[in-house]
């Protein structure tokens, strides 16, 4: 059944512009890219955008440490980020920066509307000041003991153990991350966004189906404890946008960073005049806006961000797709163990499709953490991609090439089996649609097993030796190639590099709608190795390299 064409705008959380892309970042970018590629494969119109989050004190301080201007540093980092994401086949239509004229204009516009509508409040507050560095400290440069669960070594804005949100002044035994000094409390006038004014709207929106159930339950705790006004200003020195008519005060990064989604799209619209900016961001937009994010930033995206949008007359997100953290071998990524792995380091030893497939095999709508177990990864890739999928093509293609000049048969050998595969497409498609990629993988691999079992039962290597069995051999092997084609079409959103090689082999583009029509009387290319096994020596070398190069 033909689906109505939908229009989507899809984003990932913005990588911070003070370090390299690593495997933790890639979990989210790959998750979003698989979903986007599936939607495009179904014929929908998708604009997939992102940007570097390029403001804040940490960026200012790192640039000072490197002896270069912050603008130069974020330009260098953006170039690196874009190259890494492209080499993992993340299919962004536009990748921008929050340090841009579009973002400045939009931040000032949104702030102006919020202020005009009475949602910006002035208040003098106490905040921590580092007497050695002679600067006010942002939340992420203060660490101490969580005031709620008493977990040690927690940041000044939220606890990574219990998820509590608090002001940095509530930390027990706070210390400056910069100098290790006990910070002093000093007063400063700040600007606050009146988040509590949006409580009624947020309670309704968070129950609208935009969020996963565990997230909705977590938000109820925050509603029960009461929403707080949100500090949106920071004192100089600070790398960011100065607040209009407020000298030495800058927009807090969590104000202008999500506005970077809008700014990146605006930048894209400026490049391609056929895209209607207002169609996607006006308050009554009928397009769909999806944000893929990690569970550590749900407070900002599910409360602060939709309230900002509502208060400034922009549309709210259709859906937040939230994932858990990444662990490796059951533990946090570790530099000393060599499991804090950069994207570029991975690509020096392994291919991008292998990580994309393994992540897909683990990803669902659950917000539980995702574990990349190295031993399981090697077994998974070799057993599934090599032995089940690629082998399905190789074991049939040689007969088609040698005995039938590369031409497939004129009819399907087993129409009932082919129909079984066709009927599975809707189920697999629904798994992709709902971000249940692990379920899609299980279903696809089950059917790949069935396809290989069919070839085992028909035994073309025996038919090739039998007198008068040429027709059967031709049809059986052609059937195997057609089943391979269906399996690869299903896997195309996950394995773009392997899919391109499969398309060259089949001399056909893999398209979801075309699955219904088998390849008959057409020519395929001779089979060449499409994918090589993962060797443990390569994985060990990658881990050793990560120990040696990461600082």
Protein backbone atom coordinates (compact mmCIF):
# COMPACT_ATOMS: atom_id res chain seq x y z
CA UNK A 1 0.00 0.00 0.00
CA UNK A 2 1.38 3.41 -1.00
CA UNK A 3 2.08 5.66 1.96
CA UNK A 4 1.30 9.38 1.94
CA UNK A 5 4.44 11.46 1.51
CA UNK A 6 5.48 13.06 4.81
CA UNK A 7 7.87 15.93 5.51
CA UNK A 8 10.35 15.60 8.37
CA UNK A 9 12.99 17.78 9.97
CA UNK A 10 15.35 15.59 11.99
CA UNK A 11 18.17 16.62 14.33
CA UNK A 12 20.72 15.11 16.69
CA UNK A 13 22.05 16.80 19.81
CA UNK A 14 24.86 19.16 18.88
CA UNK A 15 28.40 17.83 19.51
CA UNK A 16 30.41 20.17 21.70
CA UNK A 17 33.19 21.91 19.80
CA UNK A 18 36.07 21.18 22.15
CA UNK A 19 36.91 17.58 21.30
CA UNK A 20 36.74 14.78 18.76
CA UNK A 21 33.74 12.67 17.80
CA UNK A 22 33.91 9.36 19.70
CA UNK A 23 31.87 6.16 19.87
CA UNK A 24 29.47 7.69 22.39
CA UNK A 25 28.55 10.47 19.97
CA UNK A 26 28.20 7.99 17.11
CA UNK A 27 25.52 5.97 18.90
CA UNK A 28 23.08 8.84 18.49
CA UNK A 29 24.14 9.98 15.02
CA UNK A 30 23.90 6.42 13.71
CA UNK A 31 20.52 5.87 15.36
CA UNK A 32 19.10 9.00 13.74
CA UNK A 33 20.72 8.29 10.38
CA UNK A 34 19.22 4.79 10.18
CA UNK A 35 15.76 6.23 10.83
CA UNK A 36 16.28 9.02 8.29
CA UNK A 37 17.56 6.62 5.63
CA UNK A 38 14.54 4.38 6.16
CA UNK A 39 12.15 7.33 5.72
CA UNK A 40 13.93 8.39 2.55
CA UNK A 41 13.87 4.81 1.26
CA UNK A 42 10.08 4.92 1.67
CA UNK A 43 9.90 8.07 -0.42
CA UNK A 44 9.35 10.63 2.35
CA UNK A 45 11.00 14.07 2.32
CA UNK A 46 13.52 14.40 5.13
CA UNK A 47 15.82 17.28 6.02
CA UNK A 48 18.50 15.97 8.37
CA UNK A 49 20.52 18.71 10.09
CA UNK A 50 22.97 19.25 12.91
CA UNK A 51 25.62 21.71 14.07
CA UNK A 52 28.49 22.11 16.47
CA UNK A 53 27.65 23.52 19.89
CA UNK A 54 30.36 26.17 19.83
CA UNK A 55 29.84 28.40 22.89
CA UNK A 56 30.67 28.33 26.57
CA UNK A 57 33.47 28.76 29.08
CA UNK A 58 35.11 25.35 28.38
CA UNK A 59 35.67 26.36 24.75
CA UNK A 60 37.09 29.72 25.80
CA UNK A 61 39.47 28.05 28.25
CA UNK A 62 40.62 25.32 25.85
CA UNK A 63 41.35 27.90 23.16
CA UNK A 64 43.45 29.82 25.68
CA UNK A 65 45.29 26.61 26.55
CA UNK A 66 46.02 26.01 22.85
CA UNK A 67 47.09 29.60 22.33
CA UNK A 68 44.56 30.29 19.57
CA UNK A 69 41.36 32.31 19.23
CA UNK A 70 38.13 30.46 20.10
CA UNK A 71 36.87 31.16 16.56
CA UNK A 72 39.86 29.35 15.08
CA UNK A 73 39.50 26.41 17.42
CA UNK A 74 35.82 25.85 16.70
CA UNK A 75 36.48 26.13 12.96
CA UNK A 76 39.15 23.42 13.21
CA UNK A 77 36.91 21.18 15.31
CA UNK A 78 33.95 21.61 12.95
CA UNK A 79 36.06 20.51 9.99
CA UNK A 80 37.12 17.41 11.93
CA UNK A 81 33.59 16.62 13.10
CA UNK A 82 32.14 16.89 9.60
CA UNK A 83 34.79 14.58 8.15
CA UNK A 84 34.27 11.95 10.86
CA UNK A 85 30.48 11.97 10.53
CA UNK A 86 30.65 11.82 6.75
CA UNK A 87 32.98 8.82 6.87
CA UNK A 88 30.45 7.02 9.07
CA UNK A 89 27.88 7.74 6.35
CA UNK A 90 25.82 10.09 8.51
CA UNK A 91 23.73 11.67 5.77
CA UNK A 92 23.30 15.23 7.02
CA UNK A 93 21.82 17.71 4.58
CA UNK A 94 23.38 20.57 6.52
CA UNK A 95 25.95 20.78 9.30
CA UNK A 96 26.36 24.24 10.80
CA UNK A 97 27.65 25.95 13.97
CA UNK A 98 25.92 27.77 16.81
CA UNK A 99 28.57 30.48 16.40
CA UNK A 100 26.83 31.82 13.30
CA UNK A 101 24.98 34.94 12.23
CA UNK A 102 21.77 32.93 11.79
CA UNK A 103 21.99 31.73 15.39
CA UNK A 104 22.77 35.19 16.72
CA UNK A 105 19.76 36.69 14.96
CA UNK A 106 17.41 33.89 16.02
CA UNK A 107 18.65 33.93 19.63
CA UNK A 108 18.05 37.66 19.83
CA UNK A 109 14.64 37.29 18.15
CA UNK A 110 13.51 34.54 20.53
CA UNK A 111 14.88 36.36 23.57
CA UNK A 112 13.13 39.56 22.44
CA UNK A 113 9.79 37.77 22.08
CA UNK A 114 10.16 36.08 25.46
CA UNK A 115 10.99 39.39 27.11
CA UNK A 116 8.12 41.21 25.39
CA UNK A 117 5.71 38.49 26.57
CA UNK A 118 6.90 38.80 30.18
CA UNK A 119 8.80 35.50 30.41
CA UNK A 120 12.22 37.01 31.26
CA UNK A 121 12.86 37.97 34.89
CA UNK A 122 15.77 39.84 36.48
CA UNK A 123 17.17 38.61 39.77
CA UNK A 124 20.32 39.05 41.84
CA UNK A 125 21.79 35.68 42.75
CA UNK A 126 24.69 34.15 44.58
CA UNK A 127 27.03 32.15 42.37
CA UNK A 128 30.43 30.55 42.67
CA UNK A 129 33.55 32.53 41.82
CA UNK A 130 37.03 31.05 41.41
CA UNK A 131 39.40 33.37 43.31
CA UNK A 132 42.45 31.94 41.57
CA UNK A 133 41.11 32.07 37.99
CA UNK A 134 39.23 35.32 38.80
CA UNK A 135 36.00 34.34 37.07
CA UNK A 136 32.48 33.17 37.80
CA UNK A 137 32.22 29.43 37.30
CA UNK A 138 29.64 27.81 35.00
CA UNK A 139 27.92 24.72 36.38
CA UNK A 140 30.11 22.29 34.45
CA UNK A 141 33.27 23.73 35.96
CA UNK A 142 32.15 22.96 39.49
CA UNK A 143 32.12 19.50 41.02
CA UNK A 144 31.04 18.23 44.40
CA UNK A 145 28.73 15.82 46.20
CA UNK A 146 25.12 15.55 45.01
CA UNK A 147 22.76 17.16 47.56
CA UNK A 148 20.11 14.48 46.85
CA UNK A 149 21.82 11.08 46.71
CA UNK A 150 25.25 12.08 48.06
CA UNK A 151 27.09 10.72 44.98
CA UNK A 152 30.56 12.26 44.80
CA UNK A 153 32.25 14.00 41.87
CA UNK A 154 29.04 15.35 40.31
CA UNK A 155 28.67 18.45 38.15
CA UNK A 156 27.13 21.68 39.35
CA UNK A 157 23.85 21.38 37.46
CA UNK A 158 22.73 17.75 37.63
CA UNK A 159 23.67 14.38 39.11
CA UNK A 160 24.57 11.63 36.66
CA UNK A 161 23.77 9.00 39.29
CA UNK A 162 20.25 9.92 40.46
CA UNK A 163 19.31 12.44 37.75
CA UNK A 164 18.60 15.26 40.22
CA UNK A 165 18.58 18.84 38.87
CA UNK A 166 19.88 21.53 41.23
CA UNK A 167 21.72 24.83 41.45
CA UNK A 168 25.49 24.58 41.82
CA UNK A 169 25.28 26.35 45.19
CA UNK A 170 23.46 23.29 46.53
CA UNK A 171 26.50 21.05 45.96
CA UNK A 172 28.20 19.64 49.05
CA UNK A 173 31.93 20.45 49.27
CA UNK A 174 32.12 22.16 45.87
CA UNK A 175 35.44 22.62 44.12
CA UNK A 176 36.51 24.47 40.99
CA UNK A 177 37.38 22.10 38.15
CA UNK A 178 39.86 24.73 36.91
CA UNK A 179 41.96 25.31 40.01
CA UNK A 180 40.73 22.85 42.62
CA UNK A 181 40.01 25.81 44.90
CA UNK A 182 36.96 26.12 47.11
CA UNK A 183 34.86 28.66 45.17
CA UNK A 184 33.58 31.85 46.80
CA UNK A 185 29.94 32.95 46.77
CA UNK A 186 29.47 36.33 45.11
CA UNK A 187 26.40 38.22 43.90
CA UNK A 188 25.53 39.00 40.30
CA UNK A 189 22.36 40.08 38.50
CA UNK A 190 21.10 37.44 36.10
CA UNK A 191 18.24 36.92 33.65
CA UNK A 192 15.82 34.04 34.14
CA UNK A 193 13.34 32.32 31.86
CA UNK A 194 10.04 31.81 33.68
CA UNK A 195 9.67 28.07 33.06
CA UNK A 196 6.92 27.58 35.70
CA UNK A 197 4.57 29.73 33.58
CA UNK A 198 4.48 26.86 31.09
CA UNK A 199 3.71 24.05 33.54
CA UNK A 200 0.17 23.44 32.27
CA UNK A 201 1.25 23.37 28.63
CA UNK A 202 4.22 21.12 29.39
CA UNK A 203 2.16 18.61 31.36
CA UNK A 204 -0.17 18.28 28.37
CA UNK A 205 2.61 18.17 25.75
CA UNK A 206 4.72 15.60 27.62
CA UNK A 207 1.70 13.26 27.65
CA UNK A 208 0.92 13.80 23.96
CA UNK A 209 2.98 10.84 22.71
CA UNK A 210 6.06 12.94 22.01
CA UNK A 211 8.08 11.08 24.65
CA UNK A 212 8.88 7.51 25.64
CA UNK A 213 7.03 6.25 28.71
CA UNK A 214 10.08 6.14 31.05
CA UNK A 215 10.77 9.78 30.19
CA UNK A 216 7.18 10.77 30.93
CA UNK A 217 7.46 9.08 34.33
CA UNK A 218 10.70 10.92 35.10
CA UNK A 219 9.15 14.24 34.17
CA UNK A 220 6.32 13.68 36.62
CA UNK A 221 8.92 13.73 39.40
CA UNK A 222 10.13 17.14 38.22
CA UNK A 223 6.58 18.45 37.95
CA UNK A 224 5.85 17.20 41.47
CA UNK A 225 8.94 18.88 42.92
CA UNK A 226 8.07 22.07 41.03
CA UNK A 227 9.65 23.65 37.96
CA UNK A 228 12.15 26.43 38.60
CA UNK A 229 12.96 29.61 36.72
CA UNK A 230 15.92 28.96 34.42
CA UNK A 231 19.05 31.09 34.47
CA UNK A 232 19.76 32.01 30.83
CA UNK A 233 22.63 34.49 31.36
CA UNK A 234 26.33 34.20 32.10
CA UNK A 235 28.90 36.75 33.19
CA UNK A 236 31.94 37.88 31.23
CA UNK A 237 34.45 36.52 30.37
CA UNK A 238 32.46 34.12 28.20
CA UNK A 239 32.58 32.92 24.61
CA UNK A 240 29.11 33.35 23.15
CA UNK A 241 26.54 35.96 22.16
CA UNK A 242 26.25 39.08 24.27
CA UNK A 243 22.68 39.72 25.41
CA UNK A 244 21.24 42.86 23.73
CA UNK A 245 21.34 46.00 25.91
CA UNK A 246 22.91 44.04 28.78
CA UNK A 247 26.67 44.74 28.87
CA UNK A 248 28.99 41.95 30.03
CA UNK A 249 26.15 39.42 30.10
CA UNK A 250 25.99 36.54 27.61
CA UNK A 251 23.36 34.02 26.60
CA UNK A 252 23.87 30.76 28.48
CA UNK A 253 24.87 28.02 26.05
CA UNK A 254 21.65 26.10 26.77
CA UNK A 255 19.65 28.99 25.37
CA UNK A 256 21.42 29.37 22.04
CA UNK A 257 22.44 25.70 21.56
CA UNK A 258 18.94 24.30 20.81
CA UNK A 259 18.17 27.43 18.81
CA UNK A 260 21.05 26.10 16.72
CA UNK A 261 18.60 23.55 15.30
CA UNK A 262 16.54 26.38 13.85
CA UNK A 263 19.66 28.26 12.77
CA UNK A 264 21.11 25.27 10.92
CA UNK A 265 17.85 24.85 9.03
CA UNK A 266 17.74 28.59 8.31
CA UNK A 267 21.28 28.35 6.93
CA UNK A 268 20.15 25.49 4.70
CA UNK A 269 17.16 27.50 3.48
CA UNK A 270 19.51 30.36 2.59
CA UNK A 271 21.50 27.93 0.43
CA UNK A 272 18.52 26.28 -1.25
CA UNK A 273 15.75 28.79 -1.94
CA UNK A 274 13.16 26.10 -2.73
CA UNK A 275 12.86 25.16 0.99
CA UNK A 276 10.21 27.03 2.97
CA UNK A 277 11.58 27.90 6.42
CA UNK A 278 8.18 28.87 7.84
CA UNK A 279 6.59 25.61 6.72
CA UNK A 280 8.77 23.77 9.24
CA UNK A 281 8.98 26.27 12.13
CA UNK A 282 5.74 28.23 12.18
CA UNK A 283 3.58 27.57 15.23
CA UNK A 284 0.87 25.66 13.30
CA UNK A 285 3.30 23.63 11.16
CA UNK A 286 2.00 20.27 9.90
CA UNK A 287 5.50 18.94 9.20
CA UNK A 288 7.17 16.64 11.71
CA UNK A 289 10.12 17.61 13.92
CA UNK A 290 12.16 14.79 15.47
CA UNK A 291 15.02 15.27 17.96
CA UNK A 292 17.33 12.32 18.69
CA UNK A 293 19.03 12.89 22.07
CA UNK A 294 20.68 11.13 25.02
CA UNK A 295 18.93 10.69 28.34
CA UNK A 296 21.36 13.10 30.05
CA UNK A 297 19.71 16.11 28.36
CA UNK A 298 16.02 15.26 28.63
CA UNK A 299 15.34 18.13 31.08
CA UNK A 300 16.53 20.68 28.55
CA UNK A 301 14.73 19.15 25.58
CA UNK A 302 11.46 18.06 27.16
CA UNK A 303 10.81 21.07 29.42
CA UNK A 304 13.06 24.05 28.73
CA UNK A 305 13.12 23.77 24.91
CA UNK A 306 9.38 23.30 24.20
CA UNK A 307 8.60 26.11 26.65
CA UNK A 308 11.05 28.44 24.89
CA UNK A 309 9.44 27.57 21.56
CA UNK A 310 5.92 28.06 22.90
CA UNK A 311 6.80 31.39 24.46
CA UNK A 312 8.36 32.73 21.25
CA UNK A 313 5.66 31.52 18.81
CA UNK A 314 7.58 28.66 17.20
CA UNK A 315 6.36 25.08 16.78
CA UNK A 316 7.20 22.35 19.30
CA UNK A 317 8.85 18.97 18.52
CA UNK A 318 6.72 16.11 17.26
CA UNK A 319 8.91 13.50 18.91
CA UNK A 320 11.96 13.14 21.12
CA UNK A 321 13.76 9.84 20.60
CA UNK A 322 15.88 9.26 23.70
CA UNK A 323 18.65 6.69 24.08
CA UNK A 324 20.80 5.54 26.98
CA UNK A 325 24.53 5.90 27.51
CA UNK A 326 27.15 3.81 25.75
CA UNK A 327 29.26 1.38 27.75
CA UNK A 328 32.06 -0.79 26.39
CA UNK A 329 32.51 -4.27 27.84
CA UNK A 330 29.99 -3.30 30.52
CA UNK A 331 31.91 -0.25 31.75
CA UNK A 332 32.16 3.45 31.01
CA UNK A 333 34.52 4.33 28.20
CA UNK A 334 38.03 4.46 29.59
CA UNK A 335 41.20 6.06 28.24
CA UNK A 336 43.45 3.79 30.29
CA UNK A 337 41.69 0.65 28.99
CA UNK A 338 41.73 1.96 25.43
CA UNK A 339 37.94 1.94 25.17
CA UNK A 340 37.54 5.70 24.85
CA UNK A 341 37.70 5.34 21.08
CA UNK A 342 37.59 8.22 18.63
CA UNK A 343 35.62 7.90 15.40
CA UNK A 344 38.79 8.38 13.37
CA UNK A 345 40.67 5.73 15.34
CA UNK A 346 37.88 3.22 14.67
CA UNK A 347 38.09 3.89 10.94
CA UNK A 348 41.83 3.29 10.90
CA UNK A 349 41.23 -0.35 11.85
CA UNK A 350 37.57 -1.21 11.14
CA UNK A 351 34.80 -0.21 8.76
CA UNK A 352 31.85 2.07 9.54
CA UNK A 353 29.15 -0.46 8.61
CA UNK A 354 30.25 -2.85 11.36
CA UNK A 355 29.62 -0.28 14.10
CA UNK A 356 26.35 0.82 12.49
CA UNK A 357 25.12 -2.78 12.40
CA UNK A 358 26.12 -3.58 15.96
CA UNK A 359 24.49 -0.44 17.32
CA UNK A 360 21.34 -1.22 15.33
CA UNK A 361 21.24 -4.71 16.83
CA UNK A 362 21.06 -3.10 20.29
CA UNK A 363 18.93 0.01 19.72
CA UNK A 364 15.26 0.24 20.60
CA UNK A 365 12.94 2.73 22.27
CA UNK A 366 14.35 1.69 25.65
CA UNK A 367 16.50 4.25 27.44
CA UNK A 368 18.65 1.54 29.01
CA UNK A 369 22.37 1.85 28.37
CA UNK A 370 23.81 0.22 25.23
CA UNK A 371 26.84 -2.02 25.69
CA UNK A 372 29.41 -2.57 22.98
CA UNK A 373 30.93 -5.89 23.99
CA UNK A 374 34.05 -6.41 21.90
CA UNK A 375 33.91 -10.22 21.74
CA UNK A 376 30.20 -10.17 20.94
CA UNK A 377 30.78 -7.48 18.31
CA UNK A 378 33.28 -9.66 16.40
CA UNK A 379 30.99 -12.71 16.52
CA UNK A 380 27.91 -10.69 15.57
CA UNK A 381 29.44 -9.11 12.46
CA UNK A 382 31.09 -12.28 11.18
CA UNK A 383 28.07 -14.49 11.84
CA UNK A 384 25.44 -12.15 10.44
CA UNK A 385 26.89 -9.87 7.78
CA UNK A 386 29.52 -12.27 6.44
CA UNK A 387 28.07 -15.75 6.95
CA UNK A 388 24.36 -15.05 6.50
CA UNK A 389 23.99 -12.05 4.20
CA UNK A 390 27.03 -11.79 1.92
CA UNK A 391 27.35 -15.56 1.74
CA UNK A 392 23.82 -15.73 0.32
CA UNK A 393 25.01 -13.77 -2.70
CA UNK A 394 28.40 -15.44 -3.13
CA UNK A 395 27.15 -19.04 -3.04
CA UNK A 396 24.67 -18.37 -5.88
CA UNK A 397 26.42 -15.79 -8.01
CA UNK A 398 29.24 -18.08 -9.13
CA UNK A 399 26.74 -20.47 -10.82
CA UNK A 400 24.87 -17.59 -12.48
CA UNK A 401 28.10 -16.12 -13.83
CA UNK A 402 29.75 -19.36 -14.99
CA UNK A 403 26.80 -21.21 -16.46
CA UNK A 404 24.29 -18.52 -17.41
CA UNK A 405 26.51 -15.61 -18.46
CA UNK A 406 25.40 -13.60 -15.44
CA UNK A 407 21.74 -13.58 -16.49
CA UNK A 408 18.98 -14.40 -13.98
CA UNK A 409 16.13 -16.80 -14.71
CA UNK A 410 12.79 -15.72 -16.20
CA UNK A 411 10.70 -16.90 -13.26
CA UNK A 412 10.79 -17.33 -9.48
CA UNK A 413 11.60 -20.85 -8.33
CA UNK A 414 9.53 -20.69 -5.15
CA UNK A 415 6.72 -18.05 -5.29
CA UNK A 416 5.43 -19.01 -1.84
CA UNK A 417 8.80 -18.35 -0.23
CA UNK A 418 9.13 -15.08 -2.12
CA UNK A 419 5.67 -14.09 -0.85
CA UNK A 420 6.75 -14.87 2.72
CA UNK A 421 9.55 -12.33 2.32
CA UNK A 422 7.23 -9.74 0.80
CA UNK A 423 4.79 -10.09 3.67
CA UNK A 424 7.60 -9.52 6.17
CA UNK A 425 8.38 -6.09 4.71
CA UNK A 426 5.54 -4.31 6.50
CA UNK A 427 6.52 -5.80 9.84
CA UNK A 428 10.18 -4.87 9.36
CA UNK A 429 9.17 -1.42 8.15
CA UNK A 430 7.12 -0.85 11.29
CA UNK A 431 10.13 -1.75 13.41
CA UNK A 432 12.19 0.86 11.57
CA UNK A 433 9.40 3.42 11.82
CA UNK A 434 9.20 2.96 15.58
CA UNK A 435 12.99 2.94 16.11
CA UNK A 436 12.93 -0.70 17.20
CA UNK A 437 16.02 -1.47 15.17
CA UNK A 438 17.00 -4.48 17.28
CA UNK A 439 13.68 -6.13 16.43
CA UNK A 440 14.16 -5.33 12.73
CA UNK A 441 17.60 -6.98 12.83
CA UNK A 442 16.24 -10.11 14.51
CA UNK A 443 13.47 -10.45 11.91
CA UNK A 444 15.83 -9.83 8.98
CA UNK A 445 18.40 -12.36 10.22
CA UNK A 446 15.68 -14.95 10.79
CA UNK A 447 14.65 -14.54 7.16
CA UNK A 448 18.27 -14.62 6.00
CA UNK A 449 18.55 -17.98 7.79
CA UNK A 450 15.45 -19.19 5.91
CA UNK A 451 16.96 -18.05 2.60
CA UNK A 452 20.22 -19.89 3.28
CA UNK A 453 18.35 -22.97 4.42
CA UNK A 454 16.45 -22.96 1.12
CA UNK A 455 19.75 -22.93 -0.78
CA UNK A 456 21.10 -25.72 1.45
CA UNK A 457 18.03 -27.83 0.72
CA UNK A 458 18.15 -27.21 -3.05
CA UNK A 459 21.93 -27.82 -3.13
CA UNK A 460 22.88 -26.04 -6.38
CA UNK A 461 26.38 -27.55 -6.20
CA UNK A 462 24.71 -30.95 -6.68
CA UNK A 463 22.29 -29.71 -9.37
CA UNK A 464 25.28 -28.37 -11.32
CA UNK A 465 26.59 -31.92 -11.66
CA UNK A 466 23.29 -33.51 -12.70
CA UNK A 467 22.25 -34.11 -16.29
CA UNK A 468 19.20 -32.07 -17.33
CA UNK A 469 19.08 -29.99 -14.13
CA UNK A 470 20.16 -26.74 -15.75
CA UNK A 471 16.74 -25.10 -15.52
CA UNK A 472 16.41 -25.98 -11.85
CA UNK A 473 19.93 -24.75 -11.13
CA UNK A 474 19.23 -21.46 -12.91
CA UNK A 475 15.98 -20.83 -11.04
CA UNK A 476 17.29 -21.88 -7.62
CA UNK A 477 20.35 -19.63 -7.83
CA UNK A 478 18.28 -16.77 -9.24
CA UNK A 479 15.92 -17.24 -6.31
CA UNK A 480 18.89 -16.96 -3.94
CA UNK A 481 20.00 -13.72 -5.60
CA UNK A 482 16.49 -12.29 -5.33
CA UNK A 483 16.28 -13.15 -1.65
CA UNK A 484 19.69 -11.53 -1.13
CA UNK A 485 18.36 -8.42 -2.84
CA UNK A 486 15.37 -8.23 -0.47
CA UNK A 487 17.53 -8.74 2.61
CA UNK A 488 19.95 -6.03 1.47
CA UNK A 489 17.07 -3.64 0.78
CA UNK A 490 15.91 -4.09 4.37
CA UNK A 491 19.47 -3.53 5.59
CA UNK A 492 20.16 -0.52 3.38
CA UNK A 493 19.40 2.09 6.09
CA UNK A 494 21.86 0.31 8.40
CA UNK A 495 24.63 -0.71 5.97
CA UNK A 496 25.02 2.05 3.36
CA UNK A 497 28.52 1.06 2.23
CA UNK A 498 27.69 -2.63 1.77
CA UNK A 499 24.41 -1.62 0.09
CA UNK A 500 26.29 0.42 -2.52
CA UNK A 501 28.47 -2.60 -3.31
CA UNK A 502 25.37 -4.79 -3.53
CA UNK A 503 23.76 -2.33 -5.94
CA UNK A 504 26.83 -2.48 -8.20
CA UNK A 505 26.67 -6.29 -8.09
CA UNK A 506 22.92 -6.37 -8.84
CA UNK A 507 23.06 -3.41 -11.25
CA UNK A 508 19.93 -2.13 -9.57
CA UNK A 509 19.17 0.48 -6.94
CA UNK A 510 17.76 -1.05 -3.76
CA UNK A 511 14.33 0.48 -3.16
CA UNK A 512 11.71 -0.53 -0.61
CA UNK A 513 8.78 -0.15 -3.03
CA UNK A 514 10.50 -2.31 -5.68
CA UNK A 515 10.81 -5.40 -3.49
CA UNK A 516 7.48 -6.64 -4.85
CA UNK A 517 8.99 -6.98 -8.33
CA UNK A 518 11.60 -9.77 -8.56
CA UNK A 519 14.65 -9.47 -10.79
CA UNK A 520 13.91 -11.59 -13.88
CA UNK A 521 15.82 -11.93 -17.15
CA UNK A 522 18.36 -9.34 -16.05
CA UNK A 523 22.14 -9.45 -15.73
CA UNK A 524 24.22 -9.22 -12.57
CA UNK A 525 27.93 -8.47 -12.27
CA UNK A 526 30.44 -11.20 -11.38
CA UNK A 527 30.66 -11.50 -7.60
CA UNK A 528 33.59 -9.81 -5.87
CA UNK A 529 34.27 -9.84 -2.14
CA UNK A 530 31.74 -7.43 -0.62
CA UNK A 531 32.75 -7.62 3.01
CA UNK A 532 35.67 -9.03 4.94
CA UNK A 533 35.58 -10.75 8.30
CA UNK A 534 36.42 -8.77 11.43
CA UNK A 535 39.75 -9.98 12.80
CA UNK A 536 40.44 -9.78 16.51
CA UNK A 537 43.96 -8.55 15.78
CA UNK A 538 42.50 -5.41 14.19
CA UNK A 539 40.25 -4.77 17.20
CA UNK A 540 43.16 -5.28 19.61
CA UNK A 541 45.31 -2.89 17.58
CA UNK A 542 42.56 -0.25 17.70
CA UNK A 543 42.29 -0.53 21.48
CA UNK A 544 46.05 -0.34 21.89
CA UNK A 545 46.15 2.69 19.63
CA UNK A 546 43.47 4.39 21.72
CA UNK A 547 45.59 3.87 24.84
CA UNK A 548 48.57 5.45 23.16
CA UNK A 549 46.97 8.46 21.47
CA UNK A 550 44.24 9.73 23.78
CA UNK A 551 45.24 12.26 26.39
